[in-house]
C-alpha cells in the first residue's frame, strides 16, 4: 500500500511535468510570497480605481511628480482635487450658458423679429386703422407665448448649476485661506525655531568637545552647514507651497467674481424676458392693443439683444480667465511638488 501511494505520487508529478515542463524547476511559492503578491495586486487595483475617479490634472501630477507621495499627505491631494474640480465646473457652466444664449438667439429672438416684421408690414399695408388687420402679428405673438411656455431661455437646471458653482467657489476660497494660514504658521515657526536650533547645535557641540576631552576634533562647521541647509530646504519648500496656494486662491477669487457678474447679467436677461412676455400677453389677451404693445416690443427687443451681447462677452471673459488661472496654477503646483526641479 505504501509503495502504491509513492508510485501514484510519482506518476502524478510526471504527468504535471509533461504538461508543464518548466514546473519541474520551479519551487513552490511560499505563503508569504503569495500574500505579498495578493496585496500588491489589491493595491494596484485600488490605485487604478483611484486614478479613474481622480481629476485629469491631479492624476498627471500623481504620475509625474515622483518626489511627492500623496499617500502621506491626503489633505494636499484632496485640496488639489477640489480646486481643479471646482475650476472646471466654471468652464462647464460657461459652456451651458453659451447653449442657452444660442437657443435664445435662434428661437426667441427669431420669433420676436418675425412678429415685428409682420407688424410693420401690416401697419404699412392697412395704415393701422383696423386692429383686426393685424392677423399675422397676432399669430406670431401667440406662437411666441406657446413656445415660451414650453422652453425658457434660462432654464431651471442652469440656474441650479449657477447656484451650486457659486457655492463651491466660496467654499474653495475658505479652504484655501485655511491652508494659507497653516503655511504661514509653519513659516513663522520655522523662522523662530532657527535661532533655537542654532543655539542647541552649539551647545551640543560644546558638550561633545568636553566629553571627547577636547583632543578629538569636532566638525563644528560641517554640522552648522548641515543644519543651515536643512532649514533653507524646509523654508524654500514652504515658500513654494505658499506660492502654489496663493495662485489657487487668486484664480478662485477671479472665477468667483466672474460668476457673480454672470449671475447679475442672467438676472437682467430674465427681467427683460419677463417684460417681453408680459407685453405679448397683453397683446394676445387684449387684441385691441396690438399696435400699442408692439411699440413697446421693439424697445424690449433692443434691451434683449444688448443683454445677450453682454452675456456672451462675459461668458468668454470668464472662461478665458478661468483657463488662464488653471494653467498658471498648474505650473506653480508642479514646481512645488517637484521640489523646485525643472521638469
Coordinates of C-alpha atoms in Angstrom, one line a residue:
X1 CA 0.0 0.0 0.0
X2 CA 2.8 2.4 0.9
X3 CA 4.6 1.5 -2.4
X4 CA 1.5 2.1 -4.4
X5 CA 1.0 5.5 -2.7
X6 CA 4.6 6.5 -3.6
X7 CA 4.2 5.3 -7.1
X8 CA 0.9 7.1 -7.6
X9 CA 2.5 10.3 -6.3
X10 CA 5.5 9.9 -8.7
X11 CA 3.2 9.3 -11.7
X12 CA 1.2 12.4 -10.7
X13 CA 4.4 14.5 -10.7
X14 CA 5.5 13.1 -14.0
X15 CA 2.1 13.9 -15.5
X16 CA 2.3 17.5 -14.4
X17 CA 5.9 17.9 -15.6
X18 CA 4.9 16.5 -19.0
X19 CA 2.2 19.1 -19.4
X20 CA 4.2 22.0 -17.9
X21 CA 7.9 21.0 -18.1
X22 CA 9.0 24.3 -16.6
X23 CA 7.3 23.5 -13.4
X24 CA 9.9 20.8 -12.6
X25 CA 12.5 23.5 -11.9
X26 CA 10.2 25.9 -10.0
X27 CA 9.9 25.7 -6.3
X28 CA 6.5 26.0 -4.7
X29 CA 5.9 29.7 -3.7
X30 CA 5.7 30.3 0.0
X31 CA 2.6 31.5 1.6
X32 CA 4.3 34.9 2.4
X33 CA 5.2 35.4 -1.2
X34 CA 1.6 34.7 -2.3
X35 CA 0.3 37.1 0.4
X36 CA 2.7 39.9 -0.9
X37 CA 1.6 39.3 -4.4
X38 CA -2.0 39.4 -3.4
X39 CA -1.6 42.6 -1.5
X40 CA 0.4 44.2 -4.4
X41 CA -2.4 43.3 -6.9
X42 CA -5.0 44.6 -4.5
X43 CA -3.1 47.9 -4.1
X44 CA -2.7 48.2 -7.9
X45 CA -6.5 47.7 -8.3
X46 CA -7.2 50.3 -5.7
X47 CA -4.7 52.7 -7.3
X48 CA -6.3 52.2 -10.7
X49 CA -9.8 52.9 -9.3
X50 CA -8.5 56.0 -7.6
X51 CA -6.9 57.3 -10.8
X52 CA -10.1 56.7 -12.7
X53 CA -12.1 58.8 -10.2
X54 CA -9.3 61.5 -10.0
X55 CA -9.2 64.7 -11.9
X56 CA -7.1 64.6 -15.0
X57 CA -4.6 67.3 -13.8
X58 CA -4.3 65.7 -10.4
X59 CA -3.6 62.2 -11.9
X60 CA -1.0 63.8 -14.2
X61 CA 0.7 65.2 -11.1
X62 CA 0.5 61.9 -9.4
X63 CA 2.3 60.2 -12.3
X64 CA 4.9 63.0 -13.0
X65 CA 5.9 64.2 -9.5
X66 CA 7.8 61.1 -8.2
X67 CA 9.2 63.1 -5.3
X68 CA 5.8 63.5 -3.8
X69 CA 3.9 60.7 -2.1
X70 CA 0.3 61.8 -1.9
X71 CA -0.5 58.9 0.4
X72 CA 1.5 60.7 3.1
X73 CA -0.4 64.0 2.5
X74 CA -4.1 63.1 1.8
X75 CA -5.1 66.7 2.7
X76 CA -3.0 68.1 -0.2
X77 CA -4.4 65.5 -2.6
X78 CA -8.0 66.4 -1.6
X79 CA -7.2 70.2 -1.9
X80 CA -5.8 69.8 -5.4
X81 CA -8.7 67.6 -6.5
X82 CA -11.3 70.1 -5.1
X83 CA -9.6 73.0 -6.8
X84 CA -9.4 71.5 -10.2
X85 CA -12.9 70.1 -10.0
X86 CA -14.4 73.4 -8.9
X87 CA -12.4 75.3 -11.6
X88 CA -13.6 73.0 -14.3
X89 CA -17.2 73.3 -13.2
X90 CA -17.0 77.0 -14.0
X91 CA -15.9 76.1 -17.6
X92 CA -18.8 73.7 -17.8
X93 CA -21.1 76.4 -16.6
X94 CA -19.9 78.8 -19.3
X95 CA -20.5 76.1 -21.9
X96 CA -24.0 75.6 -20.6
X97 CA -24.7 79.3 -20.8
X98 CA -23.5 79.5 -24.3
X99 CA -26.0 76.9 -25.3
X100 CA -28.8 79.0 -23.6
X101 CA -27.7 82.1 -25.5
X102 CA -27.6 80.3 -28.8
X103 CA -31.1 79.0 -28.1
X104 CA -32.3 82.5 -27.3
X105 CA -30.8 83.9 -30.5
X106 CA -32.2 81.2 -32.7
X107 CA -35.6 80.8 -31.1
X108 CA -36.8 83.7 -29.1
X109 CA -35.1 86.5 -31.0
X110 CA -36.2 85.0 -34.3
X111 CA -39.9 84.9 -33.2
X112 CA -39.8 88.5 -31.9
X113 CA -38.1 89.7 -35.1
X114 CA -40.7 87.8 -37.2
X115 CA -43.6 89.4 -35.2
X116 CA -42.0 92.9 -35.5
X117 CA -41.5 92.4 -39.3
X118 CA -45.1 91.2 -39.8
X119 CA -46.4 94.1 -37.7
X120 CA -44.6 96.7 -39.8
X121 CA -45.8 95.1 -42.9
X122 CA -49.5 95.0 -41.8
X123 CA -49.2 98.5 -40.3
X124 CA -47.9 100.0 -43.6
X125 CA -50.4 97.9 -45.7
X126 CA -53.5 98.9 -43.8
X127 CA -52.5 102.2 -42.3
X128 CA -53.0 101.0 -38.8
X129 CA -56.7 101.8 -39.0
X130 CA -58.2 98.4 -38.4
X131 CA -56.9 96.5 -35.4
X132 CA -58.4 93.3 -36.9
X133 CA -56.0 93.6 -39.7
X134 CA -53.0 92.5 -37.5
X135 CA -53.8 88.8 -38.1
X136 CA -50.2 87.7 -38.8
X137 CA -48.8 89.7 -35.9
X138 CA -51.4 88.2 -33.6
X139 CA -50.5 84.7 -34.8
X140 CA -46.8 85.4 -34.3
X141 CA -47.3 86.6 -30.7
X142 CA -49.5 83.6 -29.9
X143 CA -46.8 81.2 -31.2
X144 CA -44.2 83.2 -29.2
X145 CA -46.2 82.7 -26.0
X146 CA -46.7 79.0 -26.7
X147 CA -43.0 78.3 -27.4
X148 CA -42.0 80.4 -24.4
X149 CA -44.1 78.3 -22.1
X150 CA -42.5 75.1 -23.4
X151 CA -38.9 76.3 -23.2
X152 CA -37.4 79.2 -21.3
X153 CA -34.1 80.8 -22.3
X154 CA -32.6 80.4 -18.9
X155 CA -33.7 77.0 -17.6
X156 CA -34.1 76.0 -14.0
X157 CA -31.3 73.5 -14.5
X158 CA -28.8 76.2 -15.5
X159 CA -29.9 78.4 -12.5
X160 CA -29.3 75.4 -10.2
X161 CA -25.8 74.9 -11.7
X162 CA -25.1 78.6 -11.3
X163 CA -26.0 78.5 -7.6
X164 CA -24.0 75.3 -6.9
X165 CA -21.0 76.7 -8.8
X166 CA -21.1 79.9 -6.8
X167 CA -21.4 78.0 -3.5
X168 CA -18.5 75.6 -4.4
X169 CA -16.2 78.6 -5.3
X170 CA -17.0 80.3 -2.0
X171 CA -16.2 77.1 -0.1
X172 CA -13.0 76.6 -2.0
X173 CA -11.8 80.1 -1.0
X174 CA -12.4 79.2 2.6
X175 CA -10.4 76.0 2.3
X176 CA -7.5 77.8 0.6
X177 CA -7.5 80.6 3.2
X178 CA -7.3 78.0 5.9
X179 CA -4.4 76.2 4.1
X180 CA -2.6 79.5 3.7
X181 CA -2.9 80.3 7.4
X182 CA -1.4 76.9 8.1
X183 CA 1.6 77.5 5.7
X184 CA 2.2 81.0 7.2
X185 CA 2.1 79.5 10.7
X186 CA 4.7 76.9 9.7
X187 CA 6.9 79.6 8.2
X188 CA 6.8 81.7 11.3
X189 CA 7.5 78.7 13.5
X190 CA 10.5 77.7 11.2
X191 CA 11.9 81.2 11.3
X192 CA 11.6 81.4 15.1
X193 CA 13.0 77.9 15.5
X194 CA 16.1 78.7 13.5
X195 CA 17.7 80.6 16.4
X196 CA 16.7 77.9 18.9
X197 CA 18.1 75.1 16.7
X198 CA 21.4 77.0 16.2
X199 CA 21.8 77.6 19.9
X200 CA 21.1 73.9 20.6
X201 CA 23.6 72.8 18.0
X202 CA 26.3 75.0 19.5
X203 CA 25.6 73.7 23.0
X204 CA 25.6 70.1 21.7
X205 CA 29.0 70.6 20.0
X206 CA 30.4 72.2 23.2
X207 CA 29.2 69.2 25.3
X208 CA 30.7 66.8 22.7
X209 CA 34.1 68.6 23.0
X210 CA 34.0 68.3 26.8
X211 CA 33.1 64.6 26.6
X212 CA 35.8 63.9 23.9
X213 CA 38.4 65.5 26.1
X214 CA 38.8 68.4 23.7
X215 CA 41.5 66.4 22.0
X216 CA 39.2 64.9 19.3
X217 CA 38.3 67.4 16.6
X218 CA 34.6 68.0 16.3
X219 CA 33.3 69.2 12.8
X220 CA 31.5 72.3 14.0
X221 CA 31.4 74.0 10.6
X222 CA 30.1 70.9 8.9
X223 CA 27.3 70.4 11.5
X224 CA 26.4 74.1 11.2
X225 CA 26.3 73.9 7.4
X226 CA 24.1 70.8 7.6
X227 CA 21.6 72.5 9.9
X228 CA 21.5 75.6 7.8
X229 CA 21.0 73.6 4.6
X230 CA 18.1 71.7 6.1
X231 CA 16.5 74.9 7.4
X232 CA 16.9 76.5 4.0
X233 CA 15.4 73.5 2.2
X234 CA 12.4 73.4 4.5
X235 CA 11.9 77.2 4.1
X236 CA 12.1 77.0 0.3
X237 CA 9.6 74.1 0.3
X238 CA 7.1 76.1 2.4
X239 CA 7.6 79.2 0.2
X240 CA 6.9 77.2 -3.0
X241 CA 3.8 75.7 -1.3
X242 CA 2.6 79.2 -0.3
X243 CA 3.1 80.4 -3.9
X244 CA 1.0 77.4 -5.2
X245 CA -1.8 78.0 -2.7
X246 CA -1.7 81.8 -3.4
X247 CA -2.1 81.0 -7.1
X248 CA -5.1 78.7 -6.5
X249 CA -6.6 81.3 -4.2
X250 CA -6.3 84.2 -6.7
X251 CA -7.6 82.1 -9.6
X252 CA -10.6 81.0 -7.5
X253 CA -11.4 84.6 -6.4
X254 CA -11.3 85.8 -10.0
X255 CA -13.6 82.9 -11.0
X256 CA -16.0 83.8 -8.2
X257 CA -16.1 87.5 -9.3
X258 CA -16.8 86.5 -12.9
X259 CA -19.5 84.1 -11.9
X260 CA -21.1 86.9 -9.8
X261 CA -21.0 89.2 -12.9
X262 CA -22.6 86.4 -14.9
X263 CA -25.3 86.0 -12.3
X264 CA -26.2 89.7 -12.4
X265 CA -26.4 89.6 -16.2
X266 CA -28.6 86.5 -16.1
X267 CA -31.0 88.3 -13.7
X268 CA -31.1 91.2 -16.1
X269 CA -31.9 88.8 -19.0
X270 CA -34.7 87.2 -17.0
X271 CA -36.2 90.6 -16.3
X272 CA -36.1 91.6 -20.0
X273 CA -37.6 88.3 -20.9
X274 CA -40.4 88.7 -18.4
X275 CA -41.2 92.1 -19.7
X276 CA -41.4 90.8 -23.3
X277 CA -43.7 88.0 -22.3
X278 CA -45.9 90.4 -20.4
X279 CA -46.1 92.6 -23.5
X280 CA -47.0 89.6 -25.6
X281 CA -49.7 88.5 -23.1
X282 CA -51.3 92.0 -23.2
X283 CA -51.4 92.0 -27.0
X284 CA -52.9 88.5 -27.2
X285 CA -55.4 88.8 -24.4
X286 CA -56.5 92.3 -25.4
X287 CA -56.4 92.1 -29.1
X288 CA -57.4 95.8 -29.5
X289 CA -54.0 96.8 -28.0
X290 CA -51.7 95.0 -30.5
X291 CA -50.4 98.2 -32.1
X292 CA -49.6 99.7 -28.6
X293 CA -48.0 96.5 -27.4
X294 CA -45.8 96.2 -30.5
X295 CA -44.4 99.7 -29.9
X296 CA -43.0 98.6 -26.6
X297 CA -41.9 95.2 -28.0
X298 CA -39.4 97.0 -30.2
X299 CA -37.7 98.7 -27.3
X300 CA -37.7 95.4 -25.3
X301 CA -36.1 93.7 -28.3
X302 CA -33.2 96.2 -28.2
X303 CA -32.7 95.5 -24.5
X304 CA -32.8 91.8 -25.1
X305 CA -30.1 92.0 -27.8
X306 CA -27.9 94.2 -25.7
X307 CA -28.1 91.8 -22.7
X308 CA -27.4 88.8 -24.9
X309 CA -24.3 90.5 -26.3
X310 CA -23.1 91.5 -22.8
X311 CA -23.7 87.9 -21.5
X312 CA -21.8 86.4 -24.5
X313 CA -18.9 88.7 -23.9
X314 CA -18.9 88.0 -20.1
X315 CA -19.0 84.2 -20.8
X316 CA -15.9 84.4 -23.0
X317 CA -14.1 86.5 -20.4
X318 CA -15.0 84.2 -17.6
X319 CA -13.9 81.1 -19.5
X320 CA -10.7 82.7 -20.6
X321 CA -9.8 83.9 -17.0
X322 CA -10.6 80.5 -15.5
X323 CA -8.5 78.7 -18.1
X324 CA -5.5 81.1 -17.7
X325 CA -5.7 80.8 -13.9
X326 CA -5.8 77.0 -14.1
X327 CA -2.8 76.9 -16.4
X328 CA -0.8 79.2 -14.2
X329 CA -1.8 77.4 -11.0
X330 CA -0.9 74.1 -12.6
X331 CA 2.7 75.3 -13.2
X332 CA 3.1 76.6 -9.7
X333 CA 1.8 73.3 -8.2
X334 CA 4.2 71.3 -10.4
X335 CA 7.0 73.5 -9.2
X336 CA 6.1 72.8 -5.6
X337 CA 5.5 69.1 -6.0
X338 CA 8.7 68.5 -8.0
X339 CA 10.7 70.2 -5.2
X340 CA 11.7 73.1 -7.4
X341 CA 13.4 70.9 -10.0
X342 CA 12.8 71.8 -13.7
X343 CA 10.5 69.4 -15.5

